[in-house]
């Protein structure tokens, strides 16, 4: 039978055949009466994870963190979340940290922000629009992105350091068991089967991401690329306190801090940390991380 309602011979089906087919798929009357008592209901989408508008008095940034980290406004253990958490602090925007996960995010990814003064019917602000929103709030300028070198050095973070991070956290067996499971898997559910499935998904996602740029995962190559990235960043920073000669930290400083802090943070519980060994060769990057940590 084709989509046009004819069989392959080109003849239209008989009325008898149509009648038999209709009878075959008709729900028996007794069963239909039962289901008629329980009509289908389409429920509205889940509300955003927030308190009532009357109880919310400030900006709220939803990030990966635990309850204690949220209470004490500690740095997030996720680089993408920490980047924006740090940037908002650097430009002087007050906000409250809320522990969350990707499933609670309207865009499917963290972080996102619910502003104290709602815009567009209380629409959340995804990370892709956080910088624009922040600049509008405090009327700051991001000179770093005006530098022609910004995109070149940003690619070091988005590719070389990120790839090394993915391997270190998710594909190194010890780190995944003692760090990733504790931070991402165990808080999500107490069901051991669901935990096992989630762990497999996380590792496979990291593996797929790394295989986008190579045919197989070469750990030594990842380490070498991370080493080169640290060397380039150290040269770029030089003797300055902040990147690109800024008097105050900007978006690029926040992007670098998001990795250097977590790599050097003993609270992460690393069991194997080759990245820390490579980073500690560059004193100015370590000092840069220590200066920015004071904001927290």
Short mmCIF file of C-alpha atoms in Angstrom, two decimals:
data_model
loop_
_atom_site.label_atom_id
_atom_site.label_comp_id
_atom_site.label_asym_id
_atom_site.label_seq_id
_atom_site.Cartn_x
_atom_site.Cartn_y
_atom_site.Cartn_z
CA UNK A 1 0.00 0.00 0.00
CA UNK A 2 1.37 3.38 -1.01
CA UNK A 3 0.87 6.71 0.77
CA UNK A 4 -1.79 7.57 -1.78
CA UNK A 5 -4.01 4.72 -0.59
CA UNK A 6 -3.41 2.30 -3.50
CA UNK A 7 -1.65 -1.04 -3.60
CA UNK A 8 1.37 -1.67 -5.81
CA UNK A 9 -0.79 -2.99 -8.64
CA UNK A 10 -2.46 0.39 -9.04
CA UNK A 11 -5.97 -0.88 -8.12
CA UNK A 12 -7.97 0.92 -5.45
CA UNK A 13 -8.76 -1.25 -2.42
CA UNK A 14 -12.32 -2.62 -2.27
CA UNK A 15 -14.98 -1.24 0.09
CA UNK A 16 -15.14 -4.65 1.76
CA UNK A 17 -11.41 -4.50 2.62
CA UNK A 18 -11.75 -1.00 4.00
CA UNK A 19 -14.72 -2.02 6.15
CA UNK A 20 -12.86 -5.05 7.55
CA UNK A 21 -9.82 -2.93 8.37
CA UNK A 22 -12.00 -0.36 10.12
CA UNK A 23 -13.70 -3.07 12.20
CA UNK A 24 -10.34 -4.56 13.13
CA UNK A 25 -9.00 -1.32 14.63
CA UNK A 26 -12.25 -0.25 16.32
CA UNK A 27 -12.07 -0.27 20.14
CA UNK A 28 -14.74 -2.59 21.62
CA UNK A 29 -17.61 -0.63 23.20
CA UNK A 30 -17.11 -1.89 26.81
CA UNK A 31 -13.43 -0.87 26.76
CA UNK A 32 -14.24 2.45 25.10
CA UNK A 33 -16.72 3.28 27.88
CA UNK A 34 -14.01 2.69 30.49
CA UNK A 35 -11.49 4.94 28.74
CA UNK A 36 -14.14 7.62 28.18
CA UNK A 37 -14.21 8.05 31.96
CA UNK A 38 -10.49 8.95 31.93
CA UNK A 39 -9.97 11.50 29.14
CA UNK A 40 -6.42 12.40 28.12
CA UNK A 41 -5.11 15.51 29.82
CA UNK A 42 -2.25 17.63 28.48
CA UNK A 43 -0.38 19.14 31.39
CA UNK A 44 1.44 22.47 31.05
CA UNK A 45 5.28 22.51 31.02
CA UNK A 46 7.06 22.32 34.36
CA UNK A 47 7.55 25.66 36.03
CA UNK A 48 11.03 27.05 36.39
CA UNK A 49 12.79 25.99 39.62
CA UNK A 50 12.08 29.13 41.61
CA UNK A 51 10.29 30.39 44.65
CA UNK A 52 7.31 32.65 44.27
CA UNK A 53 8.11 36.04 42.81
CA UNK A 54 7.23 37.71 46.10
CA UNK A 55 9.94 35.79 47.93
CA UNK A 56 12.68 36.40 45.40
CA UNK A 57 14.50 39.65 46.10
CA UNK A 58 17.70 39.25 44.06
CA UNK A 59 19.31 37.71 41.02
CA UNK A 60 19.57 33.93 41.16
CA UNK A 61 22.24 32.00 39.27
CA UNK A 62 21.55 28.28 38.82
CA UNK A 63 24.77 26.27 38.70
CA UNK A 64 26.27 22.87 39.45
CA UNK A 65 27.06 22.94 43.16
CA UNK A 66 26.00 21.24 46.37
CA UNK A 67 23.82 22.68 49.13
CA UNK A 68 26.79 23.84 51.21
CA UNK A 69 28.43 25.42 48.18
CA UNK A 70 25.24 27.33 47.41
CA UNK A 71 24.85 28.58 50.99
CA UNK A 72 28.44 29.84 51.18
CA UNK A 73 28.61 30.98 47.53
CA UNK A 74 31.62 28.80 46.82
CA UNK A 75 32.97 28.38 43.29
CA UNK A 76 31.01 25.86 41.23
CA UNK A 77 32.78 22.58 40.42
CA UNK A 78 31.75 22.92 36.76
CA UNK A 79 34.00 25.07 34.51
CA UNK A 80 31.18 26.52 32.41
CA UNK A 81 29.21 27.48 35.51
CA UNK A 82 32.27 28.83 37.30
CA UNK A 83 33.18 30.99 34.31
CA UNK A 84 29.93 32.94 34.54
CA UNK A 85 29.77 32.85 38.32
CA UNK A 86 33.21 34.47 38.40
CA UNK A 87 32.44 36.98 35.64
CA UNK A 88 29.33 38.29 37.38
CA UNK A 89 31.35 38.74 40.56
CA UNK A 90 34.16 40.49 38.72
CA UNK A 91 31.81 43.09 37.21
CA UNK A 92 30.07 43.68 40.55
CA UNK A 93 26.68 42.05 40.11
CA UNK A 94 25.11 40.59 43.25
CA UNK A 95 23.40 37.24 42.95
CA UNK A 96 22.37 34.18 44.90
CA UNK A 97 23.70 30.75 44.01
CA UNK A 98 21.16 27.97 43.52
CA UNK A 99 22.13 24.31 43.24
CA UNK A 100 20.69 22.85 40.04
CA UNK A 101 21.27 20.46 37.14
CA UNK A 102 20.81 20.39 33.37
CA UNK A 103 17.34 18.84 33.61
CA UNK A 104 16.08 21.91 35.49
CA UNK A 105 17.37 24.31 32.87
CA UNK A 106 14.96 25.62 30.21
CA UNK A 107 17.78 25.39 27.65
CA UNK A 108 18.99 21.99 28.87
CA UNK A 109 22.31 23.38 30.10
CA UNK A 110 23.68 25.29 33.07
CA UNK A 111 24.15 27.99 34.09
CA UNK A 112 21.13 30.22 33.69
CA UNK A 113 20.01 33.25 35.65
CA UNK A 114 16.67 34.47 36.92
CA UNK A 115 16.99 38.25 37.26
CA UNK A 116 15.68 40.19 40.22
CA UNK A 117 13.81 42.42 37.78
CA UNK A 118 12.09 39.99 35.41
CA UNK A 119 12.24 40.64 31.69
CA UNK A 120 10.09 39.12 28.96
CA UNK A 121 7.59 37.58 31.37
CA UNK A 122 10.23 36.38 33.84
CA UNK A 123 12.23 34.64 31.12
CA UNK A 124 15.49 33.07 32.34
CA UNK A 125 18.77 34.27 30.89
CA UNK A 126 20.93 31.47 29.40
CA UNK A 127 24.71 31.60 29.53
CA UNK A 128 24.88 32.75 25.90
CA UNK A 129 23.18 36.00 26.89
CA UNK A 130 24.65 36.54 30.36
CA UNK A 131 27.43 38.87 29.26
CA UNK A 132 25.07 41.14 27.31
CA UNK A 133 22.71 41.26 30.28
CA UNK A 134 25.57 42.00 32.71
CA UNK A 135 26.89 44.85 30.57
CA UNK A 136 23.41 46.37 30.45
CA UNK A 137 23.13 46.17 34.26
CA UNK A 138 26.43 47.79 35.22
CA UNK A 139 27.28 49.61 31.98
CA UNK A 140 30.73 48.05 31.89
CA UNK A 141 32.79 47.55 28.77
CA UNK A 142 34.55 44.33 27.84
CA UNK A 143 37.80 45.61 26.38
CA UNK A 144 39.30 42.14 26.28
CA UNK A 145 37.08 41.02 23.41
CA UNK A 146 38.11 44.03 21.39
CA UNK A 147 41.64 42.68 21.33
CA UNK A 148 42.39 40.83 18.09
CA UNK A 149 44.04 38.06 20.08
CA UNK A 150 40.94 37.28 22.14
CA UNK A 151 39.39 34.66 19.84
CA UNK A 152 42.73 32.95 19.23
CA UNK A 153 43.46 32.48 22.91
CA UNK A 154 39.84 31.68 23.74
CA UNK A 155 40.12 28.70 21.39
CA UNK A 156 42.88 27.32 23.62
CA UNK A 157 40.36 27.13 26.44
CA UNK A 158 37.45 25.87 24.36
CA UNK A 159 39.43 23.08 22.73
CA UNK A 160 42.80 22.14 24.17
CA UNK A 161 42.12 22.69 27.85
CA UNK A 162 38.53 21.52 27.62
CA UNK A 163 39.54 18.28 25.91
CA UNK A 164 42.19 17.58 28.54
CA UNK A 165 39.62 18.37 31.24
CA UNK A 166 37.07 15.97 29.75
CA UNK A 167 39.57 13.13 29.76
CA UNK A 168 40.85 13.91 33.26
CA UNK A 169 37.41 14.06 34.85
CA UNK A 170 35.38 11.50 32.92
CA UNK A 171 37.68 9.01 31.25
CA UNK A 172 40.39 8.58 33.85
CA UNK A 173 39.07 5.64 35.85
CA UNK A 174 40.12 6.84 39.31
CA UNK A 175 38.98 10.41 38.84
CA UNK A 176 35.63 9.33 37.47
CA UNK A 177 35.03 7.03 40.44
CA UNK A 178 36.12 9.48 43.13
CA UNK A 179 35.29 12.87 41.58
CA UNK A 180 32.75 12.76 38.74
CA UNK A 181 30.51 10.17 40.40
CA UNK A 182 30.47 12.13 43.65
CA UNK A 183 29.74 15.46 41.98
CA UNK A 184 27.43 14.57 39.10
CA UNK A 185 26.07 11.04 39.43
CA UNK A 186 25.34 10.30 43.08
CA UNK A 187 23.43 13.55 43.86
CA UNK A 188 21.07 12.88 40.94
CA UNK A 189 19.53 9.65 42.23
CA UNK A 190 19.85 6.94 44.87
CA UNK A 191 18.81 4.19 42.45
CA UNK A 192 21.90 2.09 41.64
CA UNK A 193 20.63 1.15 38.17
CA UNK A 194 19.94 4.76 37.24
CA UNK A 195 23.34 5.75 38.62
CA UNK A 196 25.01 3.14 36.46
CA UNK A 197 23.14 4.33 33.36
CA UNK A 198 23.95 7.98 34.07
CA UNK A 199 27.62 7.18 34.61
CA UNK A 200 27.76 5.38 31.28
CA UNK A 201 26.08 8.31 29.53
CA UNK A 202 28.51 10.83 30.99
CA UNK A 203 31.55 8.84 29.96
CA UNK A 204 30.20 8.15 26.49
CA UNK A 205 29.39 11.82 25.96
CA UNK A 206 32.95 12.77 26.88
CA UNK A 207 34.34 10.05 24.63
CA UNK A 208 32.17 11.17 21.70
CA UNK A 209 33.26 14.77 22.17
CA UNK A 210 36.94 13.87 22.11
CA UNK A 211 36.53 11.66 19.04
CA UNK A 212 35.11 14.55 17.04
CA UNK A 213 38.63 15.84 16.45
CA UNK A 214 40.61 12.61 16.27
CA UNK A 215 40.21 8.96 15.35
CA UNK A 216 41.27 7.70 18.77
CA UNK A 217 41.95 9.20 22.17
CA UNK A 218 45.67 9.78 22.70
CA UNK A 219 46.28 10.75 26.31
CA UNK A 220 49.85 11.92 25.71
CA UNK A 221 48.62 14.17 22.88
CA UNK A 222 45.94 15.67 25.11
CA UNK A 223 48.53 16.40 27.80
CA UNK A 224 50.91 17.96 25.26
CA UNK A 225 48.17 20.23 23.93
CA UNK A 226 47.23 21.29 27.47
CA UNK A 227 50.90 21.99 28.19
CA UNK A 228 51.11 24.18 25.08
CA UNK A 229 47.94 26.01 26.11
CA UNK A 230 49.31 26.79 29.57
CA UNK A 231 52.55 28.01 28.02
CA UNK A 232 50.69 30.34 25.65
CA UNK A 233 48.44 31.67 28.41
CA UNK A 234 51.41 32.29 30.69
CA UNK A 235 53.15 34.24 27.94
CA UNK A 236 50.00 36.25 27.25
CA UNK A 237 49.57 37.16 30.93
CA UNK A 238 53.23 37.99 31.46
CA UNK A 239 53.77 40.18 34.52
CA UNK A 240 50.26 41.68 34.37
CA UNK A 241 47.71 41.00 37.06
CA UNK A 242 44.95 40.41 34.52
CA UNK A 243 44.84 39.33 30.91
CA UNK A 244 45.15 41.88 28.10
CA UNK A 245 46.45 44.46 30.58
CA UNK A 246 43.10 45.15 32.24
CA UNK A 247 43.04 46.90 35.60
CA UNK A 248 40.21 44.61 36.69
CA UNK A 249 39.44 41.01 35.70
CA UNK A 250 37.20 40.49 32.67
CA UNK A 251 35.56 37.64 30.80
CA UNK A 252 38.83 36.07 29.67
CA UNK A 253 40.16 36.11 33.23
CA UNK A 254 36.98 34.35 34.34
CA UNK A 255 37.35 31.78 31.54
CA UNK A 256 40.93 30.95 32.54
CA UNK A 257 40.10 30.92 36.26
CA UNK A 258 37.28 28.44 35.63
CA UNK A 259 39.90 25.83 34.69
CA UNK A 260 42.96 26.83 36.73
CA UNK A 261 41.01 27.01 39.98
CA UNK A 262 39.36 23.62 39.60
CA UNK A 263 42.58 21.98 38.44
CA UNK A 264 44.40 23.23 41.54
CA UNK A 265 41.49 22.87 43.97
CA UNK A 266 42.29 20.12 46.47
CA UNK A 267 38.61 20.02 47.42
CA UNK A 268 37.85 18.37 44.09
CA UNK A 269 39.47 15.19 45.41
CA UNK A 270 41.63 14.43 42.38
CA UNK A 271 43.28 11.01 42.39
CA UNK A 272 45.32 11.66 39.24
CA UNK A 273 46.06 15.22 38.19
CA UNK A 274 48.60 15.62 35.43
CA UNK A 275 47.04 18.97 34.53
CA UNK A 276 48.02 20.41 37.92
CA UNK A 277 51.64 19.38 37.32
CA UNK A 278 51.64 21.15 33.97
CA UNK A 279 49.91 24.27 35.33
CA UNK A 280 52.20 24.66 38.35
CA UNK A 281 55.16 25.21 36.03
CA UNK A 282 53.75 28.68 35.34
CA UNK A 283 53.92 30.76 38.51
CA UNK A 284 52.05 33.72 37.05
CA UNK A 285 49.01 31.56 36.19
CA UNK A 286 48.98 30.11 39.71
CA UNK A 287 49.18 33.60 41.21
CA UNK A 288 46.44 34.79 38.85
CA UNK A 289 44.20 32.04 40.17
CA UNK A 290 45.00 32.94 43.79
CA UNK A 291 44.19 36.63 43.24
CA UNK A 292 40.84 35.89 41.64
CA UNK A 293 39.93 33.34 44.31
CA UNK A 294 39.79 36.21 46.81
CA UNK A 295 36.60 37.40 45.13
CA UNK A 296 34.89 34.37 46.66
#
